[in-house]
Amino acid sequence: MLERETISAAVAALRKVWLLHELSLSSNMTSKKVIAVFGATGAQGGSVAKAILESKQFAVRALTRDVTRPKARALQNLGAEVVRGDLNDEASVEAALKGTYGAFVVTSFWDDFSKEKEVCQGKMVADIAKRLGLKHVVYSGLENVKHLTGGKLEVGHFDGKGEVEEYFWSIGVPMTSVRLAAYFENFLTMWKPVKASDGDYYTLVLPMGDIPMDGISVADVGAIVSSIFNSPAEFLGKAVGLSAEALTIQQYADVLSKSWGKEVRDAKITPEAYEKLGFPGAEELANMFRFYHMKPDRDVKLTHRLNPNVRSFSQFISDNQGALVGL
């Protein structure tokens, strides 16, 4: 009888230790500071959400317009709290940001081709962040080209983000702006090689001449943003230009030629000819390339420090070999 009581007491003691351990783990989970990630089912937001989850330094509240999407469920399975957050619905944004330490904010000019709408969305998030006292916002920004060039160039999808950057800082929100280089992913979609009409080769139709153009894979941005959240003292109040490397269009073409097994050349098109191609946004992009000619500040060395695994264009293409097949 005594032996049975002793065993029962030992089991009870072990159960108590186990419960205390579980409570401690739960407390540690809930005590993590929360980062709200806008556009969490998109390219930038998705990369950021996954990287922060992997770092385990913060909890992630993933904001998306549709919480039932497969990508939203995938983030939930990785440990994110998934909530509805729509930049066209101020109440949903305020509810999603309550109780958070910080946020990663990305807006999109291309949804409506409207700089004014993007500025309105960005300023609304800034006002809410100020009101709720967020400690660190990382904003996916860009330069205000119109302001920098004295009105000589207008690049709507840059200028709007530049205005929002300025607004965040002007109202005193603790913010870091990350200014991304051109996406490597664009070379598999909108900038993919075009079959030449006068021979058995392909061309890259990008008006850069012989000026190197900075680039980065959007998939590699998340780890960089995660590093910035981990180092607020170094990055608060700063704009950080990100680039994996800068290549001329012919160098990009050479990488594609080697991986694809088909000859790719720089089309040597001018910005003037490019803006007359007639597709939606052609003039907008021509002005963007004109701004790239001015070599905006993108820090390759810092980018590699913040993400030591950031890939070169050659590595990116090697990792996406299958996507070349369908070009």
Short mmCIF file of C-alpha atoms in Angstrom, two decimals:
data_model
loop_
_atom_site.label_atom_id
_atom_site.label_comp_id
_atom_site.label_asym_id
_atom_site.label_seq_id
_atom_site.Cartn_x
_atom_site.Cartn_y
_atom_site.Cartn_z
CA MET A 1 0.00 0.00 0.00
CA LEU A 2 2.83 2.37 0.90
CA GLU A 3 4.59 1.52 -2.36
CA ARG A 4 1.45 2.32 -4.34
CA GLU A 5 1.10 5.69 -2.55
CA THR A 6 4.74 6.47 -3.23
CA ILE A 7 4.28 5.75 -6.96
CA SER A 8 1.13 7.89 -7.05
CA ALA A 9 2.95 10.76 -5.35
CA ALA A 10 5.83 10.47 -7.82
CA VAL A 11 3.44 10.48 -10.78
CA ALA A 12 1.66 13.54 -9.36
CA ALA A 13 4.96 15.31 -8.90
CA LEU A 14 6.01 14.51 -12.47
CA ARG A 15 2.65 15.74 -13.79
CA LYS A 16 3.09 19.00 -11.87
CA VAL A 17 6.58 19.48 -13.34
CA TRP A 18 5.24 18.78 -16.84
CA LEU A 19 2.35 21.24 -16.42
CA LEU A 20 4.71 23.95 -15.17
CA HIS A 21 6.93 23.31 -18.19
CA GLU A 22 3.98 23.57 -20.58
CA LEU A 23 2.80 26.77 -18.92
CA SER A 24 6.30 28.20 -19.21
CA LEU A 25 6.43 27.38 -22.94
CA SER A 26 2.98 28.89 -23.48
CA SER A 27 4.00 32.02 -21.58
CA ASN A 28 7.13 32.38 -23.71
CA MET A 29 5.05 32.05 -26.88
CA THR A 30 2.48 34.65 -25.83
CA SER A 31 5.11 37.04 -24.47
CA LYS A 32 6.82 37.37 -27.85
CA LYS A 33 6.42 40.80 -29.39
CA VAL A 34 4.08 40.72 -32.39
CA ILE A 35 4.94 41.95 -35.87
CA ALA A 36 1.98 42.58 -38.17
CA VAL A 37 2.84 41.74 -41.78
CA PHE A 38 0.74 43.39 -44.49
CA GLY A 39 0.23 41.55 -47.77
CA ALA A 40 1.29 38.33 -46.09
CA THR A 41 0.04 36.17 -48.96
CA GLY A 42 1.89 38.26 -51.55
CA ALA A 43 5.52 38.12 -52.70
CA GLN A 44 7.12 40.64 -50.33
CA GLY A 45 4.83 40.08 -47.36
CA GLY A 46 5.00 36.31 -47.70
CA SER A 47 8.79 36.38 -47.74
CA VAL A 48 8.86 38.61 -44.64
CA ALA A 49 6.29 36.57 -42.69
CA LYS A 50 8.13 33.30 -43.28
CA ALA A 51 11.52 34.77 -42.39
CA ILE A 52 10.28 36.27 -39.12
CA LEU A 53 8.62 32.99 -38.19
CA GLU A 54 11.86 31.13 -38.93
CA SER A 55 13.91 33.55 -36.80
CA LYS A 56 11.63 32.86 -33.79
CA GLN A 57 12.40 36.32 -32.34
CA PHE A 58 8.88 37.68 -32.88
CA ALA A 59 5.36 36.35 -33.28
CA VAL A 60 3.71 37.07 -36.64
CA ARG A 61 0.24 38.43 -37.26
CA ALA A 62 -0.31 37.89 -40.98
CA LEU A 63 -2.69 40.37 -42.63
CA THR A 64 -4.57 39.37 -45.76
CA ARG A 65 -7.82 40.35 -47.43
CA ASP A 66 -8.94 36.71 -47.61
CA VAL A 67 -8.04 34.52 -44.62
CA THR A 68 -9.33 31.38 -46.41
CA ARG A 69 -6.70 31.45 -49.17
CA PRO A 70 -4.33 28.45 -49.28
CA LYS A 71 -1.33 30.74 -48.69
CA ALA A 72 -3.03 32.14 -45.57
CA ARG A 73 -3.64 28.65 -44.25
CA ALA A 74 -0.04 27.70 -45.00
CA LEU A 75 1.17 30.63 -42.86
CA GLN A 76 -1.19 29.57 -40.09
CA ASN A 77 0.33 26.09 -40.21
CA LEU A 78 3.78 27.68 -39.81
CA GLY A 79 2.65 29.39 -36.61
CA ALA A 80 1.32 32.76 -37.76
CA GLU A 81 -1.87 34.33 -36.48
CA VAL A 82 -3.83 35.09 -39.65
CA VAL A 83 -6.28 38.01 -39.58
CA ARG A 84 -8.20 40.06 -42.09
CA GLY A 85 -6.50 43.32 -43.01
CA ASP A 86 -7.56 45.39 -46.03
CA LEU A 87 -5.83 48.67 -46.86
CA ASN A 88 -9.17 49.91 -48.21
CA ASP A 89 -10.81 49.27 -44.83
CA GLU A 90 -9.40 51.44 -42.03
CA ALA A 91 -11.30 49.62 -39.27
CA SER A 92 -9.79 46.27 -40.26
CA VAL A 93 -6.28 47.76 -40.27
CA GLU A 94 -6.72 49.35 -36.85
CA ALA A 95 -8.07 46.09 -35.38
CA ALA A 96 -5.18 44.12 -36.90
CA LEU A 97 -2.52 46.50 -35.53
CA LYS A 98 -3.84 46.63 -31.95
CA GLY A 99 -1.40 45.09 -29.50
CA THR A 100 1.46 44.80 -31.97
CA TYR A 101 5.07 45.87 -31.42
CA GLY A 102 5.70 46.66 -35.07
CA ALA A 103 4.63 46.11 -38.65
CA PHE A 104 5.94 45.42 -42.13
CA VAL A 105 3.95 47.55 -44.55
CA VAL A 106 3.79 47.09 -48.32
CA THR A 107 1.38 48.94 -50.60
CA SER A 108 0.78 48.44 -54.32
CA PHE A 109 0.56 51.12 -57.00
CA TRP A 110 -0.18 48.49 -59.63
CA ASP A 111 -3.51 47.34 -58.14
CA ASP A 112 -5.21 50.50 -59.40
CA PHE A 113 -2.40 52.34 -61.25
CA SER A 114 -3.06 55.12 -58.74
CA LYS A 115 -0.37 57.02 -56.87
CA GLU A 116 -3.04 58.95 -54.97
CA LYS A 117 -4.71 55.79 -53.67
CA GLU A 118 -1.36 54.29 -52.62
CA VAL A 119 -0.44 57.48 -50.75
CA CYS A 120 -3.82 57.52 -49.03
CA GLN A 121 -3.38 53.89 -47.90
CA GLY A 122 0.15 54.47 -46.66
CA LYS A 123 -0.74 57.62 -44.71
CA MET A 124 -3.72 55.83 -43.14
CA VAL A 125 -1.42 53.08 -41.83
CA ALA A 126 1.04 55.72 -40.57
CA ASP A 127 -1.71 57.53 -38.66
CA ILE A 128 -2.90 54.30 -37.04
CA ALA A 129 0.68 53.27 -36.18
CA LYS A 130 1.19 56.66 -34.52
CA ARG A 131 -2.10 56.46 -32.62
CA LEU A 132 -1.41 52.93 -31.35
CA GLY A 133 2.22 53.65 -30.47
CA LEU A 134 3.95 51.04 -32.63
CA LYS A 135 7.66 50.83 -31.84
CA HIS A 136 9.05 49.86 -35.26
CA VAL A 137 7.52 49.96 -38.72
CA VAL A 138 9.46 48.66 -41.72
CA TYR A 139 7.96 50.21 -44.84
CA SER A 140 8.60 48.96 -48.36
CA GLY A 141 9.40 52.36 -49.81
CA LEU A 142 11.17 53.98 -52.76
CA GLU A 143 12.53 57.40 -53.68
CA ASN A 144 10.30 60.37 -54.48
CA VAL A 145 11.71 60.76 -57.99
CA LYS A 146 9.60 63.80 -58.87
CA HIS A 147 10.93 65.62 -55.82
CA LEU A 148 14.55 64.51 -56.37
CA THR A 149 14.57 65.58 -60.03
CA GLY A 150 12.73 68.86 -59.53
CA GLY A 151 9.78 67.59 -61.54
CA LYS A 152 11.82 66.47 -64.57
CA LEU A 153 10.86 62.83 -64.02
CA GLU A 154 7.68 61.35 -62.60
CA VAL A 155 7.58 57.69 -61.59
CA GLY A 156 4.22 57.15 -59.91
CA HIS A 157 5.01 53.85 -58.22
CA PHE A 158 8.19 55.38 -56.75
CA ASP A 159 6.86 58.87 -56.00
CA GLY A 160 3.86 57.70 -53.96
CA LYS A 161 6.01 55.48 -51.77
CA GLY A 162 8.44 58.39 -51.35
CA GLU A 163 5.60 60.61 -50.12
CA VAL A 164 4.51 57.94 -47.64
CA GLU A 165 8.10 57.57 -46.36
CA GLU A 166 8.24 61.29 -45.71
CA TYR A 167 4.86 61.25 -43.96
CA PHE A 168 5.82 58.40 -41.60
CA TRP A 169 8.89 60.32 -40.48
CA SER A 170 7.14 63.71 -40.34
CA ILE A 171 4.55 62.50 -37.80
CA GLY A 172 7.18 60.74 -35.69
CA VAL A 173 6.48 57.05 -36.34
CA PRO A 174 9.62 54.96 -35.63
CA MET A 175 10.17 53.68 -39.17
CA THR A 176 12.79 52.09 -41.42
CA SER A 177 12.26 52.25 -45.17
CA VAL A 178 13.60 49.43 -47.34
CA ARG A 179 14.07 50.44 -50.96
CA LEU A 180 14.27 47.36 -53.15
CA ALA A 181 16.17 46.98 -56.39
CA ALA A 182 14.53 45.48 -59.50
CA TYR A 183 13.16 41.99 -58.88
CA PHE A 184 15.08 39.11 -60.46
CA GLU A 185 11.63 37.45 -60.76
CA ASN A 186 10.72 40.01 -63.45
CA PHE A 187 13.11 38.28 -65.86
CA LEU A 188 10.83 35.24 -65.76
CA THR A 189 7.65 37.26 -66.39
CA MET A 190 7.29 40.82 -67.70
CA TRP A 191 10.98 41.13 -68.67
CA LYS A 192 11.41 37.65 -70.10
CA PRO A 193 13.56 37.26 -73.24
CA VAL A 194 11.73 38.05 -76.50
CA LYS A 195 12.28 36.04 -79.70
CA ALA A 196 14.11 38.16 -82.27
CA SER A 197 12.41 38.68 -85.62
CA ASP A 198 15.67 38.60 -87.59
CA GLY A 199 17.44 35.50 -86.29
CA ASP A 200 17.59 32.52 -83.96
CA TYR A 201 18.21 34.42 -80.75
CA TYR A 202 16.33 36.29 -78.03
CA THR A 203 16.59 39.81 -76.62
CA LEU A 204 16.12 41.56 -73.29
CA VAL A 205 14.13 44.73 -73.98
CA LEU A 206 15.26 46.93 -71.10
CA PRO A 207 16.48 50.50 -71.75
CA MET A 208 19.58 50.66 -69.55
CA GLY A 209 22.35 50.99 -72.14
CA ASP A 210 25.63 49.95 -70.52
CA ILE A 211 24.64 51.21 -67.05
CA PRO A 212 24.47 48.41 -64.43
CA MET A 213 21.03 47.80 -62.93
CA ASP A 214 20.69 46.62 -59.32
CA GLY A 215 18.62 43.51 -58.73
CA ILE A 216 17.46 41.16 -55.99
CA SER A 217 15.11 38.22 -55.57
CA VAL A 218 12.01 39.22 -53.65
CA ALA A 219 12.20 35.83 -51.92
CA ASP A 220 15.48 36.93 -50.28
CA VAL A 221 14.04 40.15 -48.86
CA GLY A 222 12.28 38.55 -45.90
CA ALA A 223 15.48 37.58 -44.09
CA ILE A 224 16.78 41.15 -44.55
CA VAL A 225 13.64 42.69 -43.04
CA SER A 226 13.81 40.19 -40.17
CA SER A 227 17.40 41.29 -39.47
CA ILE A 228 16.29 44.94 -39.46
CA PHE A 229 13.57 44.22 -36.88
CA ASN A 230 16.25 42.53 -34.75
CA SER A 231 18.47 45.67 -34.89
CA PRO A 232 16.19 48.68 -34.32
CA ALA A 233 18.93 50.90 -32.88
CA GLU A 234 20.90 50.64 -36.14
CA PHE A 235 18.04 51.15 -38.58
CA LEU A 236 15.26 53.28 -37.08
CA GLY A 237 14.82 56.52 -39.00
CA LYS A 238 16.83 55.31 -42.00
CA ALA A 239 16.20 54.40 -45.63
CA VAL A 240 18.04 51.23 -46.63
CA GLY A 241 18.72 50.51 -50.32
CA LEU A 242 18.80 46.77 -51.06
CA SER A 243 20.58 44.97 -53.91
CA ALA A 244 22.12 41.53 -54.37
CA GLU A 245 24.27 42.77 -57.26
CA ALA A 246 24.33 45.22 -60.17
CA LEU A 247 24.72 43.89 -63.74
CA THR A 248 24.45 45.41 -67.19
CA ILE A 249 21.58 44.13 -69.34
CA GLN A 250 24.10 42.19 -71.45
CA GLN A 251 25.44 40.55 -68.28
CA TYR A 252 21.90 39.54 -67.32
CA ALA A 253 21.52 38.21 -70.88
CA ASP A 254 24.76 36.22 -70.60
CA VAL A 255 23.54 34.50 -67.43
CA LEU A 256 20.26 33.61 -69.13
CA SER A 257 22.08 32.34 -72.23
CA LYS A 258 24.28 30.05 -70.16
CA SER A 259 21.44 28.59 -68.09
CA TRP A 260 18.82 28.44 -70.85
CA GLY A 261 21.03 27.18 -73.63
CA LYS A 262 19.66 29.81 -76.06
CA GLU A 263 21.41 33.00 -77.10
CA VAL A 264 20.08 36.12 -75.35
CA ARG A 265 21.24 39.65 -76.21
CA ASP A 266 20.64 43.16 -74.96
CA ALA A 267 18.13 44.73 -77.38
CA LYS A 268 19.83 48.13 -76.86
CA ILE A 269 16.48 49.89 -76.81
CA THR A 270 16.37 53.54 -75.68
CA PRO A 271 13.99 54.89 -73.03
CA GLU A 272 12.36 56.99 -75.77
CA ALA A 273 11.63 53.90 -77.87
CA TYR A 274 10.57 51.90 -74.81
CA GLU A 275 7.89 54.37 -73.74
CA LYS A 276 6.34 54.10 -77.22
CA LEU A 277 5.85 50.32 -76.99
CA GLY A 278 2.26 51.02 -76.04
CA PHE A 279 1.59 48.59 -73.19
CA PRO A 280 -0.04 49.87 -69.95
CA GLY A 281 2.61 51.54 -67.83
CA ALA A 282 5.23 51.81 -70.63
CA GLU A 283 5.89 55.52 -69.99
CA GLU A 284 5.93 54.90 -66.22
CA LEU A 285 8.58 52.19 -66.59
CA ALA A 286 10.61 54.19 -69.11
CA ASN A 287 10.91 56.93 -66.49
CA MET A 288 11.85 54.33 -63.89
CA PHE A 289 14.73 53.19 -66.11
CA ARG A 290 15.75 56.83 -66.62
CA PHE A 291 15.93 57.10 -62.83
CA TYR A 292 17.98 53.88 -62.68
CA HIS A 293 20.44 55.62 -65.03
CA MET A 294 21.06 58.02 -62.14
CA LYS A 295 22.26 55.06 -60.00
CA PRO A 296 20.04 55.36 -56.91
CA ASP A 297 21.65 54.25 -53.66
CA ARG A 298 21.47 50.47 -53.29
CA ASP A 299 23.94 48.94 -50.82
CA VAL A 300 25.14 45.52 -51.98
CA LYS A 301 27.53 45.07 -49.05
CA LEU A 302 24.87 45.86 -46.43
CA THR A 303 22.35 43.64 -48.20
CA HIS A 304 24.74 40.68 -47.95
CA ARG A 305 25.42 41.46 -44.28
CA LEU A 306 21.72 41.46 -43.46
CA ASN A 307 21.15 38.24 -45.43
CA PRO A 308 24.37 36.25 -45.96
CA ASN A 309 22.37 33.82 -48.14
CA VAL A 310 21.13 36.46 -50.59
CA ARG A 311 21.47 35.04 -54.11
CA SER A 312 23.20 36.40 -57.18
CA PHE A 313 21.25 36.49 -60.44
CA SER A 314 23.11 33.39 -61.59
CA GLN A 315 22.12 31.51 -58.42
CA PHE A 316 18.53 32.72 -58.72
CA ILE A 317 18.26 31.52 -62.32
CA SER A 318 19.84 28.19 -61.40
CA ASP A 319 17.24 27.76 -58.65
CA ASN A 320 14.44 28.60 -61.12
CA GLN A 321 15.67 26.56 -64.09
CA GLY A 322 12.22 25.04 -64.55
CA ALA A 323 10.64 28.46 -65.12
CA LEU A 324 12.90 29.02 -68.14
CA VAL A 325 11.43 26.03 -69.94
CA GLY A 326 8.13 27.76 -70.46
CA LEU A 327 9.58 31.01 -71.82
#
